[in-house]
JSON list of C-alpha atoms in Angstrom, two decimals:
[
{"chain": "A", "resi": 1, "resn": "MET", "atom": "CA", "xyz": [166.59, -26.76, -82.73]},
{"chain": "A", "resi": 2, "resn": "GLN", "atom": "CA", "xyz": [168.46, -27.88, -79.67]},
{"chain": "A", "resi": 3, "resn": "GLN", "atom": "CA", "xyz": [167.58, -31.36, -78.75]},
{"chain": "A", "resi": 4, "resn": "ILE", "atom": "CA", "xyz": [168.69, -31.02, -75.13]},
{"chain": "A", "resi": 5, "resn": "THR", "atom": "CA", "xyz": [168.06, -27.60, -73.35]},
{"chain": "A", "resi": 6, "resn": "VAL", "atom": "CA", "xyz": [170.04, -26.47, -70.34]},
{"chain": "A", "resi": 7, "resn": "GLN", "atom": "CA", "xyz": [168.46, -23.61, -68.23]},
{"chain": "A", "resi": 8, "resn": "THR", "atom": "CA", "xyz": [170.13, -22.62, -65.09]},
{"chain": "A", "resi": 9, "resn": "ASP", "atom": "CA", "xyz": [168.49, -19.95, -62.76]},
{"chain": "A", "resi": 10, "resn": "ASN", "atom": "CA", "xyz": [168.28, -19.60, -59.11]},
{"chain": "A", "resi": 11, "resn": "ALA", "atom": "CA", "xyz": [170.60, -22.62, -58.24]},
{"chain": "A", "resi": 12, "resn": "ILE", "atom": "CA", "xyz": [168.31, -24.78, -60.17]},
{"chain": "A", "resi": 13, "resn": "CYS", "atom": "CA", "xyz": [169.41, -26.37, -63.47]},
{"chain": "A", "resi": 14, "resn": "VAL", "atom": "CA", "xyz": [166.60, -27.69, -65.71]},
{"chain": "A", "resi": 15, "resn": "VAL", "atom": "CA", "xyz": [167.61, -30.06, -68.42]},
{"chain": "A", "resi": 16, "resn": "GLY", "atom": "CA", "xyz": [165.01, -30.70, -71.08]},
{"chain": "A", "resi": 17, "resn": "ILE", "atom": "CA", "xyz": [164.53, -33.32, -73.49]},
{"chain": "A", "resi": 18, "resn": "ASN", "atom": "CA", "xyz": [163.54, -31.81, -76.60]},
{"chain": "A", "resi": 19, "resn": "ARG", "atom": "CA", "xyz": [162.70, -34.20, -79.58]},
{"chain": "A", "resi": 20, "resn": "PRO", "atom": "CA", "xyz": [159.01, -34.21, -79.46]},
{"chain": "A", "resi": 21, "resn": "GLU", "atom": "CA", "xyz": [158.38, -35.25, -82.88]},
{"chain": "A", "resi": 22, "resn": "LYS", "atom": "CA", "xyz": [159.98, -38.68, -81.98]},
{"chain": "A", "resi": 23, "resn": "LYS", "atom": "CA", "xyz": [158.33, -38.79, -78.48]},
{"chain": "A", "resi": 24, "resn": "ASN", "atom": "CA", "xyz": [161.80, -37.49, -77.10]},
{"chain": "A", "resi": 25, "resn": "ALA", "atom": "CA", "xyz": [163.68, -40.74, -78.26]},
{"chain": "A", "resi": 26, "resn": "LEU", "atom": "CA", "xyz": [167.49, -40.32, -77.46]},
{"chain": "A", "resi": 27, "resn": "THR", "atom": "CA", "xyz": [170.41, -40.39, -79.75]},
{"chain": "A", "resi": 28, "resn": "ALA", "atom": "CA", "xyz": [174.01, -40.50, -79.01]},
{"chain": "A", "resi": 29, "resn": "ASP", "atom": "CA", "xyz": [174.30, -36.98, -79.26]},
{"chain": "A", "resi": 30, "resn": "MET", "atom": "CA", "xyz": [171.43, -36.39, -76.81]},
{"chain": "A", "resi": 31, "resn": "TYR", "atom": "CA", "xyz": [173.02, -38.57, -74.42]},
{"chain": "A", "resi": 32, "resn": "GLN", "atom": "CA", "xyz": [176.27, -36.93, -74.43]},
{"chain": "A", "resi": 33, "resn": "ALA", "atom": "CA", "xyz": [174.64, -33.39, -74.01]},
{"chain": "A", "resi": 34, "resn": "MET", "atom": "CA", "xyz": [172.67, -34.58, -70.94]},
{"chain": "A", "resi": 35, "resn": "ALA", "atom": "CA", "xyz": [175.74, -36.12, -69.49]},
{"chain": "A", "resi": 36, "resn": "ASP", "atom": "CA", "xyz": [177.76, -32.65, -69.95]},
{"chain": "A", "resi": 37, "resn": "ALA", "atom": "CA", "xyz": [174.82, -30.85, -68.54]},
{"chain": "A", "resi": 38, "resn": "VAL", "atom": "CA", "xyz": [174.58, -32.94, -65.34]},
{"chain": "A", "resi": 39, "resn": "ASN", "atom": "CA", "xyz": [178.24, -33.20, -64.72]},
{"chain": "A", "resi": 40, "resn": "THR", "atom": "CA", "xyz": [178.49, -29.42, -65.36]},
{"chain": "A", "resi": 41, "resn": "ALA", "atom": "CA", "xyz": [175.56, -28.78, -62.74]},
{"chain": "A", "resi": 42, "resn": "SER", "atom": "CA", "xyz": [177.15, -31.17, -60.31]},
{"chain": "A", "resi": 43, "resn": "ALA", "atom": "CA", "xyz": [180.38, -29.40, -60.30]},
{"chain": "A", "resi": 44, "resn": "ASP", "atom": "CA", "xyz": [178.93, -25.91, -60.28]},
{"chain": "A", "resi": 45, "resn": "THR", "atom": "CA", "xyz": [178.93, -24.66, -56.61]},
{"chain": "A", "resi": 46, "resn": "ASN", "atom": "CA", "xyz": [176.13, -22.38, -57.64]},
{"chain": "A", "resi": 47, "resn": "VAL", "atom": "CA", "xyz": [173.87, -25.11, -58.70]},
{"chain": "A", "resi": 48, "resn": "LYS", "atom": "CA", "xyz": [171.90, -27.12, -55.91]},
{"chain": "A", "resi": 49, "resn": "VAL", "atom": "CA", "xyz": [169.33, -28.87, -57.75]},
{"chain": "A", "resi": 50, "resn": "VAL", "atom": "CA", "xyz": [169.03, -30.61, -61.03]},
{"chain": "A", "resi": 51, "resn": "ILE", "atom": "CA", "xyz": [165.50, -31.15, -62.94]},
{"chain": "A", "resi": 52, "resn": "LEU", "atom": "CA", "xyz": [165.14, -33.70, -65.87]},
{"chain": "A", "resi": 53, "resn": "THR", "atom": "CA", "xyz": [162.19, -33.26, -67.77]},
{"chain": "A", "resi": 54, "resn": "GLY", "atom": "CA", "xyz": [160.60, -33.59, -71.36]},
{"chain": "A", "resi": 55, "resn": "ILE", "atom": "CA", "xyz": [159.42, -30.94, -73.57]},
{"chain": "A", "resi": 56, "resn": "GLY", "atom": "CA", "xyz": [156.10, -31.52, -75.25]},
{"chain": "A", "resi": 57, "resn": "GLU", "atom": "CA", "xyz": [153.76, -34.51, -74.33]},
{"chain": "A", "resi": 58, "resn": "HIS", "atom": "CA", "xyz": [156.42, -36.94, -73.25]},
{"chain": "A", "resi": 59, "resn": "PHE", "atom": "CA", "xyz": [159.19, -37.51, -70.84]},
{"chain": "A", "resi": 60, "resn": "THR", "atom": "CA", "xyz": [161.12, -39.83, -73.08]},
{"chain": "A", "resi": 61, "resn": "ALA", "atom": "CA", "xyz": [160.17, -42.83, -75.27]},
{"chain": "A", "resi": 62, "resn": "GLY", "atom": "CA", "xyz": [163.83, -44.33, -74.58]},
{"chain": "A", "resi": 63, "resn": "ASN", "atom": "CA", "xyz": [166.54, -45.06, -77.00]},
{"chain": "A", "resi": 64, "resn": "ASP", "atom": "CA", "xyz": [166.21, -44.33, -80.49]},
{"chain": "A", "resi": 65, "resn": "LEU", "atom": "CA", "xyz": [165.88, -47.85, -81.86]},
{"chain": "A", "resi": 66, "resn": "GLY", "atom": "CA", "xyz": [167.05, -46.86, -85.21]},
{"chain": "A", "resi": 67, "resn": "GLU", "atom": "CA", "xyz": [170.56, -45.92, -83.77]},
{"chain": "A", "resi": 68, "resn": "PHE", "atom": "CA", "xyz": [170.63, -49.29, -82.07]},
{"chain": "A", "resi": 69, "resn": "LEU", "atom": "CA", "xyz": [169.76, -51.15, -85.25]},
{"chain": "A", "resi": 70, "resn": "ALA", "atom": "CA", "xyz": [172.65, -49.24, -87.09]},
{"chain": "A", "resi": 71, "resn": "ASP", "atom": "CA", "xyz": [175.18, -49.49, -84.64]},
{"chain": "A", "resi": 72, "resn": "PRO", "atom": "CA", "xyz": [174.67, -52.01, -81.69]},
{"chain": "A", "resi": 73, "resn": "SER", "atom": "CA", "xyz": [178.20, -51.32, -80.40]},
{"chain": "A", "resi": 74, "resn": "MET", "atom": "CA", "xyz": [178.67, -49.85, -77.08]},
{"chain": "A", "resi": 75, "resn": "ASP", "atom": "CA", "xyz": [181.45, -49.54, -74.53]},
{"chain": "A", "resi": 76, "resn": "GLU", "atom": "CA", "xyz": [182.45, -47.51, -71.26]},
{"chain": "A", "resi": 77, "resn": "GLU", "atom": "CA", "xyz": [183.51, -44.74, -73.54]},
{"chain": "A", "resi": 78, "resn": "SER", "atom": "CA", "xyz": [179.94, -44.35, -75.14]},
{"chain": "A", "resi": 79, "resn": "SER", "atom": "CA", "xyz": [177.69, -41.65, -74.50]},
{"chain": "A", "resi": 80, "resn": "VAL", "atom": "CA", "xyz": [174.99, -43.70, -73.28]},
{"chain": "A", "resi": 81, "resn": "TYR", "atom": "CA", "xyz": [177.50, -45.00, -70.48]},
{"chain": "A", "resi": 82, "resn": "CYS", "atom": "CA", "xyz": [178.90, -41.44, -69.90]},
{"chain": "A", "resi": 83, "resn": "PHE", "atom": "CA", "xyz": [175.22, -40.41, -68.98]},
{"chain": "A", "resi": 84, "resn": "LEU", "atom": "CA", "xyz": [174.66, -43.40, -66.95]},
{"chain": "A", "resi": 85, "resn": "GLN", "atom": "CA", "xyz": [177.84, -42.65, -64.89]},
{"chain": "A", "resi": 86, "resn": "ALA", "atom": "CA", "xyz": [176.74, -38.82, -64.75]},
{"chain": "A", "resi": 87, "resn": "ILE", "atom": "CA", "xyz": [173.35, -39.73, -62.99]},
{"chain": "A", "resi": 88, "resn": "ALA", "atom": "CA", "xyz": [174.98, -42.03, -60.86]},
{"chain": "A", "resi": 89, "resn": "ARG", "atom": "CA", "xyz": [177.51, -39.57, -59.49]},
{"chain": "A", "resi": 90, "resn": "CYS", "atom": "CA", "xyz": [175.90, -36.54, -59.65]},
{"chain": "A", "resi": 91, "resn": "GLU", "atom": "CA", "xyz": [176.60, -34.79, -56.29]},
{"chain": "A", "resi": 92, "resn": "ILE", "atom": "CA", "xyz": [173.43, -32.80, -55.93]},
{"chain": "A", "resi": 93, "resn": "PRO", "atom": "CA", "xyz": [169.71, -33.79, -55.61]},
{"chain": "A", "resi": 94, "resn": "MET", "atom": "CA", "xyz": [168.13, -34.70, -58.95]},
{"chain": "A", "resi": 95, "resn": "ILE", "atom": "CA", "xyz": [164.28, -34.46, -59.63]},
{"chain": "A", "resi": 96, "resn": "ALA", "atom": "CA", "xyz": [162.37, -35.94, -62.69]},
{"chain": "A", "resi": 97, "resn": "ALA", "atom": "CA", "xyz": [159.30, -34.24, -63.82]},
{"chain": "A", "resi": 98, "resn": "VAL", "atom": "CA", "xyz": [157.36, -36.96, -65.88]},
{"chain": "A", "resi": 99, "resn": "GLU", "atom": "CA", "xyz": [154.72, -36.53, -68.30]},
{"chain": "A", "resi": 100, "resn": "GLY", "atom": "CA", "xyz": [153.53, -38.97, -70.87]},
{"chain": "A", "resi": 101, "resn": "PHE", "atom": "CA", "xyz": [155.91, -41.81, -71.89]},
{"chain": "A", "resi": 102, "resn": "ALA", "atom": "CA", "xyz": [159.02, -42.76, -69.70]},
{"chain": "A", "resi": 103, "resn": "VAL", "atom": "CA", "xyz": [160.10, -45.79, -71.35]},
{"chain": "A", "resi": 104, "resn": "GLY", "atom": "CA", "xyz": [163.22, -47.92, -70.93]},
{"chain": "A", "resi": 105, "resn": "ILE", "atom": "CA", "xyz": [166.12, -45.52, -69.88]},
{"chain": "A", "resi": 106, "resn": "GLY", "atom": "CA", "xyz": [163.27, -42.91, -69.31]},
{"chain": "A", "resi": 107, "resn": "CYS", "atom": "CA", "xyz": [162.27, -45.39, -66.53]},
{"chain": "A", "resi": 108, "resn": "THR", "atom": "CA", "xyz": [165.75, -46.49, -65.11]},
{"chain": "A", "resi": 109, "resn": "LEU", "atom": "CA", "xyz": [167.15, -42.99, -64.79]},
{"chain": "A", "resi": 110, "resn": "LEU", "atom": "CA", "xyz": [164.41, -42.33, -62.38]},
{"chain": "A", "resi": 111, "resn": "LEU", "atom": "CA", "xyz": [165.94, -44.87, -59.89]},
{"chain": "A", "resi": 112, "resn": "HIS", "atom": "CA", "xyz": [168.90, -42.28, -59.69]},
{"chain": "A", "resi": 113, "resn": "CYS", "atom": "CA", "xyz": [166.69, -39.35, -58.87]},
{"chain": "A", "resi": 114, "resn": "GLU", "atom": "CA", "xyz": [166.02, -37.98, -55.18]},
{"chain": "A", "resi": 115, "resn": "ARG", "atom": "CA", "xyz": [162.45, -37.19, -56.25]},
{"chain": "A", "resi": 116, "resn": "VAL", "atom": "CA", "xyz": [160.06, -38.38, -59.14]},
{"chain": "A", "resi": 117, "resn": "ILE", "atom": "CA", "xyz": [157.05, -36.17, -59.73]},
{"chain": "A", "resi": 118, "resn": "CYS", "atom": "CA", "xyz": [154.59, -37.44, -62.49]},
{"chain": "A", "resi": 119, "resn": "ASP", "atom": "CA", "xyz": [151.31, -35.87, -64.00]},
{"chain": "A", "resi": 120, "resn": "SER", "atom": "CA", "xyz": [148.11, -38.20, -64.45]},
{"chain": "A", "resi": 121, "resn": "THR", "atom": "CA", "xyz": [149.34, -38.83, -68.24]},
{"chain": "A", "resi": 122, "resn": "ALA", "atom": "CA", "xyz": [152.37, -40.53, -67.11]},
{"chain": "A", "resi": 123, "resn": "ARG", "atom": "CA", "xyz": [153.08, -44.13, -68.55]},
{"chain": "A", "resi": 124, "resn": "PHE", "atom": "CA", "xyz": [156.04, -46.13, -67.61]},
{"chain": "A", "resi": 125, "resn": "ALA", "atom": "CA", "xyz": [157.61, -49.28, -69.00]},
{"chain": "A", "resi": 126, "resn": "PHE", "atom": "CA", "xyz": [160.90, -51.39, -68.52]},
{"chain": "A", "resi": 127, "resn": "PRO", "atom": "CA", "xyz": [160.53, -52.89, -72.07]},
{"chain": "A", "resi": 128, "resn": "PHE", "atom": "CA", "xyz": [164.04, -54.56, -72.26]},
{"chain": "A", "resi": 129, "resn": "VAL", "atom": "CA", "xyz": [163.02, -57.99, -72.38]},
{"chain": "A", "resi": 130, "resn": "ASN", "atom": "CA", "xyz": [160.58, -57.35, -75.24]},
{"chain": "A", "resi": 131, "resn": "LEU", "atom": "CA", "xyz": [163.53, -56.05, -77.07]},
{"chain": "A", "resi": 132, "resn": "ALA", "atom": "CA", "xyz": [165.70, -59.13, -76.44]},
{"chain": "A", "resi": 133, "resn": "ILE", "atom": "CA", "xyz": [167.89, -57.37, -74.34]},
{"chain": "A", "resi": 134, "resn": "VAL", "atom": "CA", "xyz": [168.45, -56.49, -70.52]},
{"chain": "A", "resi": 135, "resn": "PRO", "atom": "CA", "xyz": [168.04, -53.38, -68.22]},
{"chain": "A", "resi": 136, "resn": "GLU", "atom": "CA", "xyz": [170.60, -51.04, -67.51]},
{"chain": "A", "resi": 137, "resn": "ALA", "atom": "CA", "xyz": [171.19, -47.85, -65.07]},
{"chain": "A", "resi": 138, "resn": "ALA", "atom": "CA", "xyz": [172.03, -50.48, -62.19]},
{"chain": "A", "resi": 139, "resn": "SER", "atom": "CA", "xyz": [168.14, -51.04, -62.49]},
{"chain": "A", "resi": 140, "resn": "SER", "atom": "CA", "xyz": [168.52, -54.69, -61.68]},
{"chain": "A", "resi": 141, "resn": "LEU", "atom": "CA", "xyz": [170.01, -53.69, -58.32]},
{"chain": "A", "resi": 142, "resn": "LEU", "atom": "CA", "xyz": [168.04, -50.52, -57.66]},
{"chain": "A", "resi": 143, "resn": "LEU", "atom": "CA", "xyz": [164.53, -51.46, -58.65]},
{"chain": "A", "resi": 144, "resn": "PRO", "atom": "CA", "xyz": [164.39, -54.49, -56.08]},
{"chain": "A", "resi": 145, "resn": "ARG", "atom": "CA", "xyz": [165.70, -52.23, -53.46]},
{"chain": "A", "resi": 146, "resn": "LEU", "atom": "CA", "xyz": [162.97, -49.72, -54.10]},
{"chain": "A", "resi": 147, "resn": "ILE", "atom": "CA", "xyz": [159.70, -51.63, -55.05]},
{"chain": "A", "resi": 148, "resn": "GLY", "atom": "CA", "xyz": [160.67, -55.13, -53.71]},
{"chain": "A", "resi": 149, "resn": "TYR", "atom": "CA", "xyz": [162.17, -58.14, -55.68]},
{"chain": "A", "resi": 150, "resn": "GLN", "atom": "CA", "xyz": [158.76, -59.77, -56.92]},
{"chain": "A", "resi": 151, "resn": "GLN", "atom": "CA", "xyz": [157.31, -56.50, -58.18]},
{"chain": "A", "resi": 152, "resn": "ALA", "atom": "CA", "xyz": [160.49, -55.49, -59.96]},
{"chain": "A", "resi": 153, "resn": "ALA", "atom": "CA", "xyz": [160.80, -59.18, -61.43]},
{"chain": "A", "resi": 154, "resn": "HIS", "atom": "CA", "xyz": [157.27, -58.68, -62.70]},
{"chain": "A", "resi": 155, "resn": "LEU", "atom": "CA", "xyz": [158.12, -55.36, -64.21]},
{"chain": "A", "resi": 156, "resn": "LEU", "atom": "CA", "xyz": [161.50, -56.41, -65.75]},
{"chain": "A", "resi": 157, "resn": "LEU", "atom": "CA", "xyz": [160.20, -59.70, -67.07]},
{"chain": "A", "resi": 158, "resn": "THR", "atom": "CA", "xyz": [157.20, -58.66, -68.65]},
{"chain": "A", "resi": 159, "resn": "GLY", "atom": "CA", "xyz": [157.88, -55.21, -69.71]},
{"chain": "A", "resi": 160, "resn": "ASP", "atom": "CA", "xyz": [154.22, -54.36, -69.01]},
{"chain": "A", "resi": 161, "resn": "THR", "atom": "CA", "xyz": [153.25, -50.71, -69.09]},
{"chain": "A", "resi": 162, "resn": "PHE", "atom": "CA", "xyz": [151.87, -49.14, -65.72]},
{"chain": "A", "resi": 163, "resn": "ASP", "atom": "CA", "xyz": [150.34, -45.57, -65.03]},
{"chain": "A", "resi": 164, "resn": "ALA", "atom": "CA", "xyz": [150.79, -42.93, -62.70]},
{"chain": "A", "resi": 165, "resn": "ASN", "atom": "CA", "xyz": [148.78, -44.33, -59.93]},
{"chain": "A", "resi": 166, "resn": "GLU", "atom": "CA", "xyz": [150.69, -47.57, -59.97]},
{"chain": "A", "resi": 167, "resn": "ALA", "atom": "CA", "xyz": [154.12, -45.89, -60.11]},
{"chain": "A", "resi": 168, "resn": "LEU", "atom": "CA", "xyz": [152.93, -43.85, -56.85]},
{"chain": "A", "resi": 169, "resn": "GLU", "atom": "CA", "xyz": [151.75, -46.89, -55.09]},
{"chain": "A", "resi": 170, "resn": "MET", "atom": "CA", "xyz": [154.75, -48.93, -55.49]},
{"chain": "A", "resi": 171, "resn": "GLY", "atom": "CA", "xyz": [157.20, -45.87, -54.83]},
{"chain": "A", "resi": 172, "resn": "LEU", "atom": "CA", "xyz": [158.70, -45.40, -58.14]},
{"chain": "A", "resi": 173, "resn": "ALA", "atom": "CA", "xyz": [157.05, -41.97, -58.02]},
{"chain": "A", "resi": 174, "resn": "ALA", "atom": "CA", "xyz": [156.75, -39.71, -54.98]},
{"chain": "A", "resi": 175, "resn": "GLU", "atom": "CA", "xyz": [153.91, -37.34, -56.18]},
{"chain": "A", "resi": 176, "resn": "LYS", "atom": "CA", "xyz": [151.16, -37.27, -58.92]},
{"chain": "A", "resi": 177, "resn": "THR", "atom": "CA", "xyz": [149.97, -33.83, -60.24]},
{"chain": "A", "resi": 178, "resn": "GLU", "atom": "CA", "xyz": [147.23, -32.75, -62.52]},
{"chain": "A", "resi": 179, "resn": "THR", "atom": "CA", "xyz": [147.82, -33.07, -66.07]},
{"chain": "A", "resi": 180, "resn": "GLY", "atom": "CA", "xyz": [150.54, -30.60, -67.17]},
{"chain": "A", "resi": 181, "resn": "GLU", "atom": "CA", "xyz": [151.66, -29.65, -63.77]},
{"chain": "A", "resi": 182, "resn": "ALA", "atom": "CA", "xyz": [154.74, -32.14, -62.91]},
{"chain": "A", "resi": 183, "resn": "LEU", "atom": "CA", "xyz": [157.62, -29.39, -63.99]},
{"chain": "A", "resi": 184, "resn": "GLN", "atom": "CA", "xyz": [156.06, -26.63, -62.09]},
{"chain": "A", "resi": 185, "resn": "THR", "atom": "CA", "xyz": [155.62, -28.98, -58.94]},
{"chain": "A", "resi": 186, "resn": "ALA", "atom": "CA", "xyz": [159.28, -30.09, -59.51]},
{"chain": "A", "resi": 187, "resn": "MET", "atom": "CA", "xyz": [160.21, -26.50, -59.66]},
{"chain": "A", "resi": 188, "resn": "THR", "atom": "CA", "xyz": [158.54, -25.51, -56.40]},
{"chain": "A", "resi": 189, "resn": "TYR", "atom": "CA", "xyz": [159.98, -28.54, -54.66]},
{"chain": "A", "resi": 190, "resn": "ALA", "atom": "CA", "xyz": [163.27, -27.63, -56.03]},
{"chain": "A", "resi": 191, "resn": "GLU", "atom": "CA", "xyz": [163.03, -24.24, -54.67]},
{"chain": "A", "resi": 192, "resn": "LYS", "atom": "CA", "xyz": [162.75, -25.69, -51.09]},
{"chain": "A", "resi": 193, "resn": "LEU", "atom": "CA", "xyz": [166.05, -26.96, -51.45]},
{"chain": "A", "resi": 194, "resn": "THR", "atom": "CA", "xyz": [167.64, -24.18, -52.88]},
{"chain": "A", "resi": 195, "resn": "CYS", "atom": "CA", "xyz": [167.16, -22.58, -49.13]},
{"chain": "A", "resi": 196, "resn": "LYS", "atom": "CA", "xyz": [169.60, -25.21, -47.92]},
{"chain": "A", "resi": 197, "resn": "ALA", "atom": "CA", "xyz": [173.18, -25.11, -47.56]},
{"chain": "A", "resi": 198, "resn": "ARG", "atom": "CA", "xyz": [174.70, -26.97, -50.59]},
{"chain": "A", "resi": 199, "resn": "GLY", "atom": "CA", "xyz": [177.34, -28.69, -48.63]},
{"chain": "A", "resi": 200, "resn": "ALA", "atom": "CA", "xyz": [174.51, -30.19, -46.57]},
{"chain": "A", "resi": 201, "resn": "LEU", "atom": "CA", "xyz": [172.69, -31.38, -49.32]},
{"chain": "A", "resi": 202, "resn": "VAL", "atom": "CA", "xyz": [175.70, -33.13, -51.04]},
{"chain": "A", "resi": 203, "resn": "ALA", "atom": "CA", "xyz": [176.45, -34.70, -47.84]},
{"chain": "A", "resi": 204, "resn": "THR", "atom": "CA", "xyz": [173.12, -35.77, -47.15]},
{"chain": "A", "resi": 205, "resn": "LYS", "atom": "CA", "xyz": [172.79, -37.29, -50.56]},
{"chain": "A", "resi": 206, "resn": "GLN", "atom": "CA", "xyz": [176.31, -39.15, -50.23]},
{"chain": "A", "resi": 207, "resn": "LEU", "atom": "CA", "xyz": [174.65, -40.85, -46.84]},
{"chain": "A", "resi": 208, "resn": "LEU", "atom": "CA", "xyz": [171.70, -41.90, -48.87]},
{"chain": "A", "resi": 209, "resn": "ARG", "atom": "CA", "xyz": [173.75, -43.43, -51.63]},
{"chain": "A", "resi": 210, "resn": "ARG", "atom": "CA", "xyz": [176.28, -44.65, -49.40]},
{"chain": "A", "resi": 211, "resn": "ASP", "atom": "CA", "xyz": [176.26, -48.13, -51.13]},
{"chain": "A", "resi": 212, "resn": "ASP", "atom": "CA", "xyz": [177.68, -46.61, -54.33]},
{"chain": "A", "resi": 213, "resn": "GLU", "atom": "CA", "xyz": [180.17, -49.07, -55.15]},
{"chain": "A", "resi": 214, "resn": "PRO", "atom": "CA", "xyz": [177.58, -51.99, -55.75]},
{"chain": "A", "resi": 215, "resn": "VAL", "atom": "CA", "xyz": [175.98, -49.64, -58.15]},
{"chain": "A", "resi": 216, "resn": "GLN", "atom": "CA", "xyz": [179.02, -49.02, -59.89]},
{"chain": "A", "resi": 217, "resn": "ASP", "atom": "CA", "xyz": [179.78, -52.85, -60.23]},
{"chain": "A", "resi": 218, "resn": "ARG", "atom": "CA", "xyz": [176.26, -53.24, -61.43]},
{"chain": "A", "resi": 219, "resn": "LEU", "atom": "CA", "xyz": [176.49, -50.62, -64.16]},
{"chain": "A", "resi": 220, "resn": "HIS", "atom": "CA", "xyz": [179.59, -52.40, -65.49]},
{"chain": "A", "resi": 221, "resn": "HIS", "atom": "CA", "xyz": [178.05, -55.79, -65.35]},
{"chain": "A", "resi": 222, "resn": "GLU", "atom": "CA", "xyz": [174.76, -54.73, -67.13]},
{"chain": "A", "resi": 223, "resn": "LEU", "atom": "CA", "xyz": [176.66, -52.91, -69.85]},
{"chain": "A", "resi": 224, "resn": "ALA", "atom": "CA", "xyz": [178.60, -56.11, -70.68]},
{"chain": "A", "resi": 225, "resn": "ILE", "atom": "CA", "xyz": [175.44, -58.31, -70.99]},
{"chain": "A", "resi": 226, "resn": "PHE", "atom": "CA", "xyz": [173.42, -55.31, -72.62]},
{"chain": "A", "resi": 227, "resn": "VAL", "atom": "CA", "xyz": [175.99, -55.18, -75.40]},
{"chain": "A", "resi": 228, "resn": "GLU", "atom": "CA", "xyz": [176.18, -58.90, -75.83]},
{"chain": "A", "resi": 229, "resn": "LYS", "atom": "CA", "xyz": [172.30, -59.03, -76.15]},
{"chain": "A", "resi": 230, "resn": "LEU", "atom": "CA", "xyz": [172.19, -56.04, -78.28]},
{"chain": "A", "resi": 231, "resn": "GLN", "atom": "CA", "xyz": [174.40, -57.56, -80.82]},
{"chain": "A", "resi": 232, "resn": "ALA", "atom": "CA", "xyz": [172.52, -60.87, -80.96]},
{"chain": "A", "resi": 233, "resn": "PRO", "atom": "CA", "xyz": [170.04, -61.87, -83.74]},
{"chain": "A", "resi": 234, "resn": "ALA", "atom": "CA", "xyz": [167.22, -61.78, -81.32]},
{"chain": "A", "resi": 235, "resn": "ALA", "atom": "CA", "xyz": [167.57, -58.06, -80.41]},
{"chain": "A", "resi": 236, "resn": "LYS", "atom": "CA", "xyz": [167.59, -57.18, -84.28]},
{"chain": "A", "resi": 237, "resn": "GLU", "atom": "CA", "xyz": [164.63, -59.40, -84.87]},
{"chain": "A", "resi": 238, "resn": "ALA", "atom": "CA", "xyz": [162.81, -57.68, -81.85]},
{"chain": "A", "resi": 239, "resn": "MET", "atom": "CA", "xyz": [163.61, -53.99, -82.71]},
{"chain": "A", "resi": 240, "resn": "THR", "atom": "CA", "xyz": [163.10, -54.52, -86.50]},
{"chain": "A", "resi": 241, "resn": "ALA", "atom": "CA", "xyz": [159.65, -55.97, -85.46]},
{"chain": "A", "resi": 242, "resn": "PHE", "atom": "CA", "xyz": [158.79, -53.16, -83.47]},
{"chain": "A", "resi": 243, "resn": "MET", "atom": "CA", "xyz": [159.60, -50.90, -86.11]},
{"chain": "A", "resi": 244, "resn": "GLU", "atom": "CA", "xyz": [157.51, -52.63, -88.50]},
{"chain": "A", "resi": 245, "resn": "LYS", "atom": "CA", "xyz": [154.60, -52.95, -86.15]},
{"chain": "A", "resi": 246, "resn": "ARG", "atom": "CA", "xyz": [154.59, -56.76, -86.12]},
{"chain": "A", "resi": 247, "resn": "LYS", "atom": "CA", "xyz": [155.12, -59.57, -83.85]},
{"chain": "A", "resi": 248, "resn": "PRO", "atom": "CA", "xyz": [158.81, -60.70, -83.44]},
{"chain": "A", "resi": 249, "resn": "ASP", "atom": "CA", "xyz": [159.49, -64.27, -84.31]},
{"chain": "A", "resi": 250, "resn": "PHE", "atom": "CA", "xyz": [162.27, -65.63, -82.08]},
{"chain": "A", "resi": 251, "resn": "THR", "atom": "CA", "xyz": [161.99, -69.14, -83.60]},
{"chain": "A", "resi": 252, "resn": "GLY", "atom": "CA", "xyz": [165.65, -70.68, -83.26]},
{"chain": "A", "resi": 253, "resn": "LEU", "atom": "CA", "xyz": [166.68, -67.44, -81.29]}
]
């Protein structure tokens, strides 16, 4: 079974996260496959829109914590960073169709999308601090820009979960649908864009994202701190506790 599916039709590339038995938690191989899919779509003059979605009940539960525990090393050659660069540099509009859990990178990647559409089951969280690590994907820059400093600080410092209505109210999501209709709504919206000239879509996105340099700087800076915290004892304790379904003990950490 392909854990990342790619279907391109009528100038729309749909990238699906397909690991439903693990709530679509992401592995290194999956990150690389998504990076390749986004980069290929961005470079293909016949593709005008990318849709990111989850197959099954959830968008993605975030990174596979077992992989983090087994190998906490990460650098700018890693598949995770390749994916972050792919979504940050994608030339064409990206739409996210979110149902169920959108956790960790499942939330931060939304900040690189031109439109986020969620259904009534969507649940969001930036749980990095709960795992004794820090956010990535330039979210420490982009989230305050989008929803304001204090709201962003609350979400990043607490890791609290919030629902579709709250995501809509704060501006993280642009549209809420009935249960199970996020992808079809995203497809309908994408079809509107496919009627436009690709060059105009690309140029307009470039104008909207004209502050790209700070984003690249933040991606790099966050990665350095993320790796430092990921390799620290506190992160190992937090992730082990999560997997063992107990409260972490940060005494002395």
